[in-house]
mmCIF file of C-alpha atoms in Angstrom:
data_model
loop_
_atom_site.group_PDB
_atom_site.id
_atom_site.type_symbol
_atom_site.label_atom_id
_atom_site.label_comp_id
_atom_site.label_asym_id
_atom_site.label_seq_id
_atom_site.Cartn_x
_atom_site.Cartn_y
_atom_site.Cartn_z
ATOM 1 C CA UNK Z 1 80.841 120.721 140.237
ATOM 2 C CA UNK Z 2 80.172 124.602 140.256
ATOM 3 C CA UNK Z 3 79.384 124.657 136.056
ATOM 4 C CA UNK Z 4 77.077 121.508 136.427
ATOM 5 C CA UNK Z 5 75.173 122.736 139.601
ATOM 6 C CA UNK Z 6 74.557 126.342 137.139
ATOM 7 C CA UNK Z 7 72.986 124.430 134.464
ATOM 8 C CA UNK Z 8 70.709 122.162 136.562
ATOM 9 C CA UNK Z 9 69.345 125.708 138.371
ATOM 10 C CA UNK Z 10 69.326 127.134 134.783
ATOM 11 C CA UNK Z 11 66.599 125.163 133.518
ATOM 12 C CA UNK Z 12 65.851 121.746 132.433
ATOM 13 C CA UNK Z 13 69.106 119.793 132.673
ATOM 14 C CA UNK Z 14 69.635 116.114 130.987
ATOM 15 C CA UNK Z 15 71.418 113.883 132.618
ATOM 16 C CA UNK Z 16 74.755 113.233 131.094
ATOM 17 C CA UNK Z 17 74.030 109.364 130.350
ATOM 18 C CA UNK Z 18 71.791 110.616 127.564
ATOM 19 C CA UNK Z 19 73.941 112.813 126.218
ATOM 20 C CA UNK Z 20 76.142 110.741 123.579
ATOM 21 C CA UNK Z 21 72.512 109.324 122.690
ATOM 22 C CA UNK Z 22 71.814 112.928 121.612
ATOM 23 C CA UNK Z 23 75.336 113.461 119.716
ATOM 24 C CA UNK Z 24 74.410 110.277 117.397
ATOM 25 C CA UNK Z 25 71.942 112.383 115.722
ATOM 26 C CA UNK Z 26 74.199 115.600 115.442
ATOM 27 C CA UNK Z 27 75.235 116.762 112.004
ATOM 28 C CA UNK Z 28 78.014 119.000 112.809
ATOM 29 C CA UNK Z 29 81.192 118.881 114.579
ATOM 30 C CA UNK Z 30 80.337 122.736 116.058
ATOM 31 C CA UNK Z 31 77.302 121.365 117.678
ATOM 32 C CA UNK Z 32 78.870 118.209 118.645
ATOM 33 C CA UNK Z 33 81.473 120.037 120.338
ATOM 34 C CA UNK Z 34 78.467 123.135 121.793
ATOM 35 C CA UNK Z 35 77.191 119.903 123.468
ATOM 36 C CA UNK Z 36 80.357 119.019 124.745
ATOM 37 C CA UNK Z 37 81.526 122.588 126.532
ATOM 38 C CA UNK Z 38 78.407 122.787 128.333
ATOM 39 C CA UNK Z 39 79.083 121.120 131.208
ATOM 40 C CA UNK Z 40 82.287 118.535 132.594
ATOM 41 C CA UNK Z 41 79.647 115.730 132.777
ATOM 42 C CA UNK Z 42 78.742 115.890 129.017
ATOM 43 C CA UNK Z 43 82.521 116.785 128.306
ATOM 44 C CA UNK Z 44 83.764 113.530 130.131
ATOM 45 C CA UNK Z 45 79.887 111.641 128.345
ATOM 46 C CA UNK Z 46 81.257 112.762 125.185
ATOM 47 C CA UNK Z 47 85.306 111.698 123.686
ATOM 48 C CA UNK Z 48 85.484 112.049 120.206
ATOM 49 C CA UNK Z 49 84.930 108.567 119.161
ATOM 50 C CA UNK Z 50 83.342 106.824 116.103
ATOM 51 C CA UNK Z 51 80.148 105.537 118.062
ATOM 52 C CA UNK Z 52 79.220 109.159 118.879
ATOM 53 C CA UNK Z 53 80.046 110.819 115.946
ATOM 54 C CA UNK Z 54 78.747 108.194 113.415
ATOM 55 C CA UNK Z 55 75.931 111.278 111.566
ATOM 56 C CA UNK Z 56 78.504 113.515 111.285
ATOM 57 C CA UNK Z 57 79.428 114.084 107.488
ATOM 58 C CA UNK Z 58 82.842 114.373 105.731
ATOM 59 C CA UNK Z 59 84.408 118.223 106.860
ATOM 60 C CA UNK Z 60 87.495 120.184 104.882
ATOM 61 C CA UNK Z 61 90.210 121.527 106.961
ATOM 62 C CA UNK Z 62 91.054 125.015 105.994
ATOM 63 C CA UNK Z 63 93.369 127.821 106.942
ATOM 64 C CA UNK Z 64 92.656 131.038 108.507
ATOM 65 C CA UNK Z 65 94.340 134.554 108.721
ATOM 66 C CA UNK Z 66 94.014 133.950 112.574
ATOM 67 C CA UNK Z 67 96.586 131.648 112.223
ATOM 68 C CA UNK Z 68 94.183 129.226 113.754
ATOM 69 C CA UNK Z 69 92.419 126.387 111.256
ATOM 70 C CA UNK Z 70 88.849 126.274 110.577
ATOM 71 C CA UNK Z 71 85.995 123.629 108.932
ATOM 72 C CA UNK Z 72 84.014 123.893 106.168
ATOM 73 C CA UNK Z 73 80.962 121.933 106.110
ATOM 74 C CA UNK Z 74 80.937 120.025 103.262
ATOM 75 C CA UNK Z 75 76.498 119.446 102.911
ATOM 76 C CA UNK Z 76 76.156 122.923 104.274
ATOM 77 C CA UNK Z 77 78.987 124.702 102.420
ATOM 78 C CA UNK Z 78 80.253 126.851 104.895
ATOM 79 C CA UNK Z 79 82.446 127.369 107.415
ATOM 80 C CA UNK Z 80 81.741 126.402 111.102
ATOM 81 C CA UNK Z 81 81.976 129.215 113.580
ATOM 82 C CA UNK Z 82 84.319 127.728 116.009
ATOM 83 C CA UNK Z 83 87.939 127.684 115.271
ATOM 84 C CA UNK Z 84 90.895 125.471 116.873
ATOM 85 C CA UNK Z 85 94.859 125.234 117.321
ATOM 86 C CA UNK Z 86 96.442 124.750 113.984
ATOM 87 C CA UNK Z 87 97.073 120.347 114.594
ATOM 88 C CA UNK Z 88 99.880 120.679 111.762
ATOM 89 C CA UNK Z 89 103.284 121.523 113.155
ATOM 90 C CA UNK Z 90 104.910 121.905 110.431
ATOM 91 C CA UNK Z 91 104.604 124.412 107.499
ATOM 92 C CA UNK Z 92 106.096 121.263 105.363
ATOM 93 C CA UNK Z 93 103.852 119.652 103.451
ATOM 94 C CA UNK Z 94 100.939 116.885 104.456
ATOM 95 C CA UNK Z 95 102.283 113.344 103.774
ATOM 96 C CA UNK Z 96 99.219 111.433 104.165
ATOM 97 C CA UNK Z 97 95.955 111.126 105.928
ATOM 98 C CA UNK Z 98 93.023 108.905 107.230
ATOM 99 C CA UNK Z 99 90.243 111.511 107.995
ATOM 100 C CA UNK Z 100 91.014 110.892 111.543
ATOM 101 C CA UNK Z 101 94.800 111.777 111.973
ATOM 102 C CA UNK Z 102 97.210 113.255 109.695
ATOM 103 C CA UNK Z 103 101.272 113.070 108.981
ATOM 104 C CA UNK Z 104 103.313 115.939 108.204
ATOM 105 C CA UNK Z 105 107.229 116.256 108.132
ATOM 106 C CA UNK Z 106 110.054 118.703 108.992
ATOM 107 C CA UNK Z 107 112.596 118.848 106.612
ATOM 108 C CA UNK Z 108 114.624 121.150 108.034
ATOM 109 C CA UNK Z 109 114.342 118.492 111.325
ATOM 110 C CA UNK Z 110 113.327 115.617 109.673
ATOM 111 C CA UNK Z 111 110.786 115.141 112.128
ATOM 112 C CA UNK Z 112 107.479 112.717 111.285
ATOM 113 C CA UNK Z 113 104.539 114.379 113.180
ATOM 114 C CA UNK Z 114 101.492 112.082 113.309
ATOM 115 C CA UNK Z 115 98.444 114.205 114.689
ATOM 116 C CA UNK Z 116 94.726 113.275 115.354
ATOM 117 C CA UNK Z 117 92.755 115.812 114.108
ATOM 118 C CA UNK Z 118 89.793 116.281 116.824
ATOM 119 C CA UNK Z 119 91.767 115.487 120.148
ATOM 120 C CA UNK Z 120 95.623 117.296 119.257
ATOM 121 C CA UNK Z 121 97.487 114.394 120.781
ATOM 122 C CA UNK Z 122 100.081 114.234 118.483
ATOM 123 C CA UNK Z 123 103.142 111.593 117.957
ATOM 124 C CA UNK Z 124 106.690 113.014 116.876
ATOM 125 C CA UNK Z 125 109.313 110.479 115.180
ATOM 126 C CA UNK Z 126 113.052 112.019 114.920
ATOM 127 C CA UNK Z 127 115.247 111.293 112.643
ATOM 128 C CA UNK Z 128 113.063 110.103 109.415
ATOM 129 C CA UNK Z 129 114.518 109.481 106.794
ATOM 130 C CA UNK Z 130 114.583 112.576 103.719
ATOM 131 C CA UNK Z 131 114.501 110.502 100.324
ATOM 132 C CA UNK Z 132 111.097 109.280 99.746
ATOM 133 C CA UNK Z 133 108.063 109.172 97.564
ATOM 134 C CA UNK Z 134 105.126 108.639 99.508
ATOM 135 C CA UNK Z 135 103.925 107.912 102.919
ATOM 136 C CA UNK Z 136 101.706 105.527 104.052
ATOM 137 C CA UNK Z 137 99.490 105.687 107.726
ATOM 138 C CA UNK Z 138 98.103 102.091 108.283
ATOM 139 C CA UNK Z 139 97.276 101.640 111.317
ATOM 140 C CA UNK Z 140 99.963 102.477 114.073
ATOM 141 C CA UNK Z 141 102.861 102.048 111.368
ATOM 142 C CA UNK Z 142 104.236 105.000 109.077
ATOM 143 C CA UNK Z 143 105.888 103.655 106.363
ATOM 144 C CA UNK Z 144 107.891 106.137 104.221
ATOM 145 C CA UNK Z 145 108.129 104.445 100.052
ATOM 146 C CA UNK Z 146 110.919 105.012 97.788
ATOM 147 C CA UNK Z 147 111.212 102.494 94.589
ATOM 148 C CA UNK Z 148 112.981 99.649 95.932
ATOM 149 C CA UNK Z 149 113.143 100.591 99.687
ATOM 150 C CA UNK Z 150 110.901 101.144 102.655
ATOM 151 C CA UNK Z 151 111.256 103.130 105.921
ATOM 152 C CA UNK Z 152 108.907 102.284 108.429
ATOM 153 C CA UNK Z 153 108.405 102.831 111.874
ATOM 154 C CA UNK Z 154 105.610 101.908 114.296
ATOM 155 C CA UNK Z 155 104.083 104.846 116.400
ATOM 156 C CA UNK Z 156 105.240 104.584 120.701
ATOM 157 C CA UNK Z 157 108.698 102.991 118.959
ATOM 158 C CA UNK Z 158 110.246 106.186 117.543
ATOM 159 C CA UNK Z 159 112.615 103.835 115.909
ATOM 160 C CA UNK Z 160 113.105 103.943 111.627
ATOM 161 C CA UNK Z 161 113.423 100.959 110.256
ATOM 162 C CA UNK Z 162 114.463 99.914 106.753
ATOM 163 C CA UNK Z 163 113.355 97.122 104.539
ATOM 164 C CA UNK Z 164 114.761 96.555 100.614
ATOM 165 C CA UNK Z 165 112.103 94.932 98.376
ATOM 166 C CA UNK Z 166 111.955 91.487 97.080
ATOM 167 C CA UNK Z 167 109.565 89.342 94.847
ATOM 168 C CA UNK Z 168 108.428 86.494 96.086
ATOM 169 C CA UNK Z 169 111.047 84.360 93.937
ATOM 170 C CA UNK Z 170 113.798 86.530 95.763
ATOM 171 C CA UNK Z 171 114.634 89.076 93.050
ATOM 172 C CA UNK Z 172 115.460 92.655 94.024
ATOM 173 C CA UNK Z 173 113.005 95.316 93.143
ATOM 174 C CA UNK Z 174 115.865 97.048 91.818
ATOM 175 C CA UNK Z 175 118.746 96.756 89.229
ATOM 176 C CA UNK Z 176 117.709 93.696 87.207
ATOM 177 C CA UNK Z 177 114.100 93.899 88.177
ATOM 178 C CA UNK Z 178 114.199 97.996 87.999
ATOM 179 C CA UNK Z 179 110.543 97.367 86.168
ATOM 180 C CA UNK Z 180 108.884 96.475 89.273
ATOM 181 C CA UNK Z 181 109.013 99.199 91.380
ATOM 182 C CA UNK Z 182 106.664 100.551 94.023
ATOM 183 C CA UNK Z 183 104.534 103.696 93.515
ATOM 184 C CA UNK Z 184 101.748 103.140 96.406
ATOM 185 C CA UNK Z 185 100.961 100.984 99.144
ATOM 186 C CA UNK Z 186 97.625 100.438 101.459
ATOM 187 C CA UNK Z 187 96.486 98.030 103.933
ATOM 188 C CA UNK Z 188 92.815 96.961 103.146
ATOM 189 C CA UNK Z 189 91.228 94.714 105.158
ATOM 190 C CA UNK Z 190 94.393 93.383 106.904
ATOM 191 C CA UNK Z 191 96.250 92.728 103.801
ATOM 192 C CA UNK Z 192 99.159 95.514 102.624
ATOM 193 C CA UNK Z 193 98.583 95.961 98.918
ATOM 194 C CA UNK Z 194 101.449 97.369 97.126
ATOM 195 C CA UNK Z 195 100.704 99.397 93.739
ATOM 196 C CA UNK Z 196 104.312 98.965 91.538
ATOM 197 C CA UNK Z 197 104.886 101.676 88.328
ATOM 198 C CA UNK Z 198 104.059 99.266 85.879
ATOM 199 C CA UNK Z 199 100.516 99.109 87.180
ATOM 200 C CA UNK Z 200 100.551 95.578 88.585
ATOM 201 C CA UNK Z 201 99.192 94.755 92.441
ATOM 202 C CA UNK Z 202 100.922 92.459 94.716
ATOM 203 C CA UNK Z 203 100.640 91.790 97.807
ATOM 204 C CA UNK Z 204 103.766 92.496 100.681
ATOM 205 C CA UNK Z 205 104.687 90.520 103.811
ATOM 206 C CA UNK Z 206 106.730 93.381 106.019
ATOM 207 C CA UNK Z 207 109.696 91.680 107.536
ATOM 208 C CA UNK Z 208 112.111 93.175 109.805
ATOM 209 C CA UNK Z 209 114.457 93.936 106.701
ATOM 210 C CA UNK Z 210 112.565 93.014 103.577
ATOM 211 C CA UNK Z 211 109.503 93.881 102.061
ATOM 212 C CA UNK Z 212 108.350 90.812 99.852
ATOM 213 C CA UNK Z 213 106.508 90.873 97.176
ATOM 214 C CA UNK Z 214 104.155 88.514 95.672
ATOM 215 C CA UNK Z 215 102.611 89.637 92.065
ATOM 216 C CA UNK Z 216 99.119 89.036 91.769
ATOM 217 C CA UNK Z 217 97.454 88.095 88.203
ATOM 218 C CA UNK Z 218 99.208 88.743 84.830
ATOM 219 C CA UNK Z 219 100.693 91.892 83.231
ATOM 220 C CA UNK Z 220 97.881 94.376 82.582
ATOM 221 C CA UNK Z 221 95.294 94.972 79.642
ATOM 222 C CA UNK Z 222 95.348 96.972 76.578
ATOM 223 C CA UNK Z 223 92.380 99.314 78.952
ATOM 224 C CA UNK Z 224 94.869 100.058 81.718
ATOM 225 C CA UNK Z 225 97.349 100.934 79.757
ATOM 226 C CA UNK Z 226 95.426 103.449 77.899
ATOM 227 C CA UNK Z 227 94.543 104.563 81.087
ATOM 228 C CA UNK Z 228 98.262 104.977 82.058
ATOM 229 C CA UNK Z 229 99.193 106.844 78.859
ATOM 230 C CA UNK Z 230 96.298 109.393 79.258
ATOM 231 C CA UNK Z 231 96.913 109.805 82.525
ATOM 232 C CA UNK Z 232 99.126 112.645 84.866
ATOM 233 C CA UNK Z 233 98.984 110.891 87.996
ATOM 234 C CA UNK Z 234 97.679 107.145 88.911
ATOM 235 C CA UNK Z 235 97.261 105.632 92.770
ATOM 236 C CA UNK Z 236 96.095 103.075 94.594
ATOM 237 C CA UNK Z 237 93.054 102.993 96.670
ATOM 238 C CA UNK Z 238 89.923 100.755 97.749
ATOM 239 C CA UNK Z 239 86.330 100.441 98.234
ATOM 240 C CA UNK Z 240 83.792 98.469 100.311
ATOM 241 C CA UNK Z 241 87.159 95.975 100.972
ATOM 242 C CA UNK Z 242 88.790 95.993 97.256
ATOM 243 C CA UNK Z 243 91.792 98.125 95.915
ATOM 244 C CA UNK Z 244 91.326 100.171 93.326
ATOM 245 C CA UNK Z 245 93.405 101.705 90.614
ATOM 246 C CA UNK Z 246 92.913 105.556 90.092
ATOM 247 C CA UNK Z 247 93.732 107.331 87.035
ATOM 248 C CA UNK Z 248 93.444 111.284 86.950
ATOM 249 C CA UNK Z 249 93.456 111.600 83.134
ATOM 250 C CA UNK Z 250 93.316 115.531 82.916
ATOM 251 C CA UNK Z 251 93.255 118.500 85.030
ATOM 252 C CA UNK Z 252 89.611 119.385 84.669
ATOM 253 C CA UNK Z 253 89.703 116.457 86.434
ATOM 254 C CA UNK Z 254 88.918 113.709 85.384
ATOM 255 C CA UNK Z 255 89.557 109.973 86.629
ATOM 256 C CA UNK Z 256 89.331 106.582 85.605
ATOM 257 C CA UNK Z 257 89.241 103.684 88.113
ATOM 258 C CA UNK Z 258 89.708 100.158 88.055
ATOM 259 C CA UNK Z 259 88.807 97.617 90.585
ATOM 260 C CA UNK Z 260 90.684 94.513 91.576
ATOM 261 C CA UNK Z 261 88.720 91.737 90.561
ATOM 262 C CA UNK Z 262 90.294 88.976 92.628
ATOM 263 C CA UNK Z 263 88.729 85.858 90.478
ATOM 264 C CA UNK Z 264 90.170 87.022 87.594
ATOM 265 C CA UNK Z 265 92.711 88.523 88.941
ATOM 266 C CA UNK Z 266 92.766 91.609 86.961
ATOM 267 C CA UNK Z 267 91.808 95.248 87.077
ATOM 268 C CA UNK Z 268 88.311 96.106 85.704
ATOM 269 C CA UNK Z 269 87.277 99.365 84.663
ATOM 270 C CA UNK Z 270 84.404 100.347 87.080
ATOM 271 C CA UNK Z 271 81.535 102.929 86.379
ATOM 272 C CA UNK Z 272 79.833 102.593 89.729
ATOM 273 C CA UNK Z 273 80.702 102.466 93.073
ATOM 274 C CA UNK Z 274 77.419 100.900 94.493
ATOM 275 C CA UNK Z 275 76.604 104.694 95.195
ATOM 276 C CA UNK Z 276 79.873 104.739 97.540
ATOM 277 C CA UNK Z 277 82.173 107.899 97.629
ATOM 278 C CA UNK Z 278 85.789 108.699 97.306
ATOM 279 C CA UNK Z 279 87.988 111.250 98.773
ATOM 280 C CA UNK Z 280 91.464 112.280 97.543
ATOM 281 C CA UNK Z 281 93.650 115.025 98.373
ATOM 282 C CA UNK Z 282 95.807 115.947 95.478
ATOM 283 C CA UNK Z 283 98.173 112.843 94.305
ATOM 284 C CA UNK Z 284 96.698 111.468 97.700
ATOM 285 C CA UNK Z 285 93.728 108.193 98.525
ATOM 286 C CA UNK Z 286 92.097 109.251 101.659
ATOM 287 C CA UNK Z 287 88.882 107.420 102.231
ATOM 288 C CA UNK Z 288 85.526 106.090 101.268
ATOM 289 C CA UNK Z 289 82.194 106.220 102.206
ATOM 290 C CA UNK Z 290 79.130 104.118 101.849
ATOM 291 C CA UNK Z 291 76.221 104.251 100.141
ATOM 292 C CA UNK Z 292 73.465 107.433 101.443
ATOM 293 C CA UNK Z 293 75.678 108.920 103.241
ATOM 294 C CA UNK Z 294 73.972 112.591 104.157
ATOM 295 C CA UNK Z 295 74.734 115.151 101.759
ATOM 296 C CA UNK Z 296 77.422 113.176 99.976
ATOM 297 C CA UNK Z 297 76.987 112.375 96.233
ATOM 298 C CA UNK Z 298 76.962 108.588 95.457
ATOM 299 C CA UNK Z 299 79.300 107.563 92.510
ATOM 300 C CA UNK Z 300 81.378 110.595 92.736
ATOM 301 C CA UNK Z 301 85.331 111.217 93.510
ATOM 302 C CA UNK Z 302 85.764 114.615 95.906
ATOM 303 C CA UNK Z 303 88.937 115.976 95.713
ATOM 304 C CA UNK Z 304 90.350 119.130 97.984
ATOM 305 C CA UNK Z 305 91.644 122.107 95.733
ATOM 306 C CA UNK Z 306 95.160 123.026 95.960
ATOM 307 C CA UNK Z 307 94.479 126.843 95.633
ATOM 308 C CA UNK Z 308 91.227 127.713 96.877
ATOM 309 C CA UNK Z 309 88.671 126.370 99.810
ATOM 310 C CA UNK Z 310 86.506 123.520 98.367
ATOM 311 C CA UNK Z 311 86.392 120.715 96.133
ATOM 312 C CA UNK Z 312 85.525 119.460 93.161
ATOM 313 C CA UNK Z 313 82.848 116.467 92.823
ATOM 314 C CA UNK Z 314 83.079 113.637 89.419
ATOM 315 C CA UNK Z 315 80.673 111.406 88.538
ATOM 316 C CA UNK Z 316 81.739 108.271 87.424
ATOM 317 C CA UNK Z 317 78.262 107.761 86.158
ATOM 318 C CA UNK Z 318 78.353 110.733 83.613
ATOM 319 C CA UNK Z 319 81.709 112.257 83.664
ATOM 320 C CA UNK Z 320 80.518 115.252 84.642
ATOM 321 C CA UNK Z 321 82.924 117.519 87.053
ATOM 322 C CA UNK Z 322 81.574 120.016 89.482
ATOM 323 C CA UNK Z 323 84.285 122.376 91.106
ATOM 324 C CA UNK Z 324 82.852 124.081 94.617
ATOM 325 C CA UNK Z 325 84.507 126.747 95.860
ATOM 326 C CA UNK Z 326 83.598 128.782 99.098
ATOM 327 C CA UNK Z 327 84.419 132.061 99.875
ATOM 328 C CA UNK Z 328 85.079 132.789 103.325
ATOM 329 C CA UNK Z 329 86.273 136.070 105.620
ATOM 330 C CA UNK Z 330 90.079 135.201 107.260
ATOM 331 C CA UNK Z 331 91.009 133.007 103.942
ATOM 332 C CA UNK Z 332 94.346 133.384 102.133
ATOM 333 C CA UNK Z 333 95.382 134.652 98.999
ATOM 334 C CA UNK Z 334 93.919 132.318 96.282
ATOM 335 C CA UNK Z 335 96.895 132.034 94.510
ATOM 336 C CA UNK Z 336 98.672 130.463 97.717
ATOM 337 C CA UNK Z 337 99.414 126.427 98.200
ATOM 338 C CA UNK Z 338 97.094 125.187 100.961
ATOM 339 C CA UNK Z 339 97.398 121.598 102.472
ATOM 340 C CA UNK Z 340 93.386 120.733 103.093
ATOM 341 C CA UNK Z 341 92.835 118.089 104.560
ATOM 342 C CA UNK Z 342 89.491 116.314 104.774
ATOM 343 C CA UNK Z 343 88.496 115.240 108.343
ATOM 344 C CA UNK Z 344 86.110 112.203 108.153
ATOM 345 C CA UNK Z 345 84.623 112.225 112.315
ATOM 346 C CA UNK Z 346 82.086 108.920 111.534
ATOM 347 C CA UNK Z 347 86.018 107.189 110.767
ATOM 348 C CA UNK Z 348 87.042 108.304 114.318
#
């Protein structure tokens, strides 16, 4: 090839079976992707994948005046050089994301768009349904949650599917059990968790028409449901394999989180993650990390801000809040609604 045979008389050329050795130890996504353009060898050495792009740290997807979307580097705290095709296709809002791909919807065409973030190849569902509260992405399903219902589809099907709640002891999730209703839902370790409004876990079996529910443990403690009252927003979410309850108790903000203790079965307030990391996105779970990861604070909760580029970092340690913001040539107004999405490449 004409490119490769330029570099090898340009100087000292690696061959391209060393090349994804080299991109382990890269600590941003520009150079990662440098590396990548320089030749069709290291292009074709080097798909973005999780076993190449394991050092890379968590990223924040901004917007740009170009039109085109750009990365902030979160230990660096600025904004990579290199810009990209905006991967949202809608200017609707962002339903949910895994660091890796993200969902967006139409409502004018109530289209589901599920896009991965590095490569562009994007998934479009017609037809979704409008009425819903959240979305879920586990694994190659989309499920769409409203109180007592769920819409689901699984990605390469394109077909919407819907499935009415029920306990395990075959009561409705609805009219005389209007209590237990569904207000989040996540798959950890193989097994969908379902968050209902009165704060209680259970787990779901997805059926072709039903969702059933199981309640795990009792009603909950006097703690949680301080929690709850204090609180402007709660979610479900996990760490190192267990859910979590999350509480934002204030705008500053400020959370309090709860981990599933499955002897007990009950939620217990947690002050430490074992040094992990969480990432939200407004009323939104996105991820965790483990312990050391490079640049990241241990303990903490990162959360994109709505109106400006950057984030704001609490320790659960000392309930302190830090709020990061980054100025940056090509941003918008700061008064304008931005969906940021974090972009996690080591979760690839």
């Amino acid at each position: 090839m004409a490119a490769d045979r330029r570099l090898a008389a340009a100087g000292p050329y690696l061959p391209a079976e060393l090349i994804p050795d080299i991109a382990r130890h890269l600590t941003s996504l520009q150079d990662f992707f440098a590396l990548r353009a320089a030749c069709r060898s290291y292009r074709a050495a080097l798909p973005p994948s999780r076993a190449v792009l394991a050092a890379q740290p968590p990223h924040l997807l901004v917007p740009h005046s170009s039109g085109a979307l750009a990365l902030l580097h979160l230990p660096r705290r600025r904004l990579l050089r290199f810009r990209f095709g905006d991967p949202l296709p809608f200017s609707g809002a962002v339903l949910a994301s895994d660091g890796a791909r993200v969902v967006t919807f139409d409502r004018l065409t109530r289209e589901v768009a599920v896009t991965h973030l590095l490569s562009g190849e994007r998934v479009r569902v017609p037809d979704a349904p409008f009425l819903f509260s959240r979305a879920v992405l586990a694994g190659d399903l989309v499920l769409l949650i409203s109180p007592g219902w769920v819409q689901y589809c699984c990605l390469g099907d394109g077909r919407w599917r819907e499935a009415c709640c029920r306990l395990g002891d075959g009561g409705l999730c609805h009219g005389a059990n209007a209590l237990h209703m569904m207000v989040g839902m996540r798959s950890v370790n193989g097994v969908l968790y379902v968050l209902l409004n009165t704060c209680r876990l259970a787990v779901a079996e997805l059926l072709d028409n039903k969702v059933e529910l199981v309640l795990l443990g009792g009603e909950v403690d006097e703690h949680v449901r301080d929690a709850w009252m204090e609180s402007k927003d709660f979610m479900l979410g996990e760490c190192a394999g267990e859910p979590l309850l999350i509480f934002k108790v204030s705008l500053k903000p400020a959370y309090k989180v709860f981990h599933w203790d499955s002897g007990e079965e009950r939620w217990v307030r947690t002050m430490s993650l074992g040094r992990r990391t969480l990432f939200m996105s407004g009323d939104r779970f996105d991820a965790w990390f483990g312990p050391d990861t490079p640049g990241i604070r241990g303990d903490c909760i990162y959360e994109a801000l709505p109106r400006a580029a950057g984030w704001s970092e609490y320790s659960l340690v000392d309930g302190i809040c830090q709020i990061i913001t980054i100025e940056y040539q090509g941003a918008p107004e700061s008064n304008v609604a931005r969906s940021h999405v974090w972009v996690f490449p080591s979760l690839f």
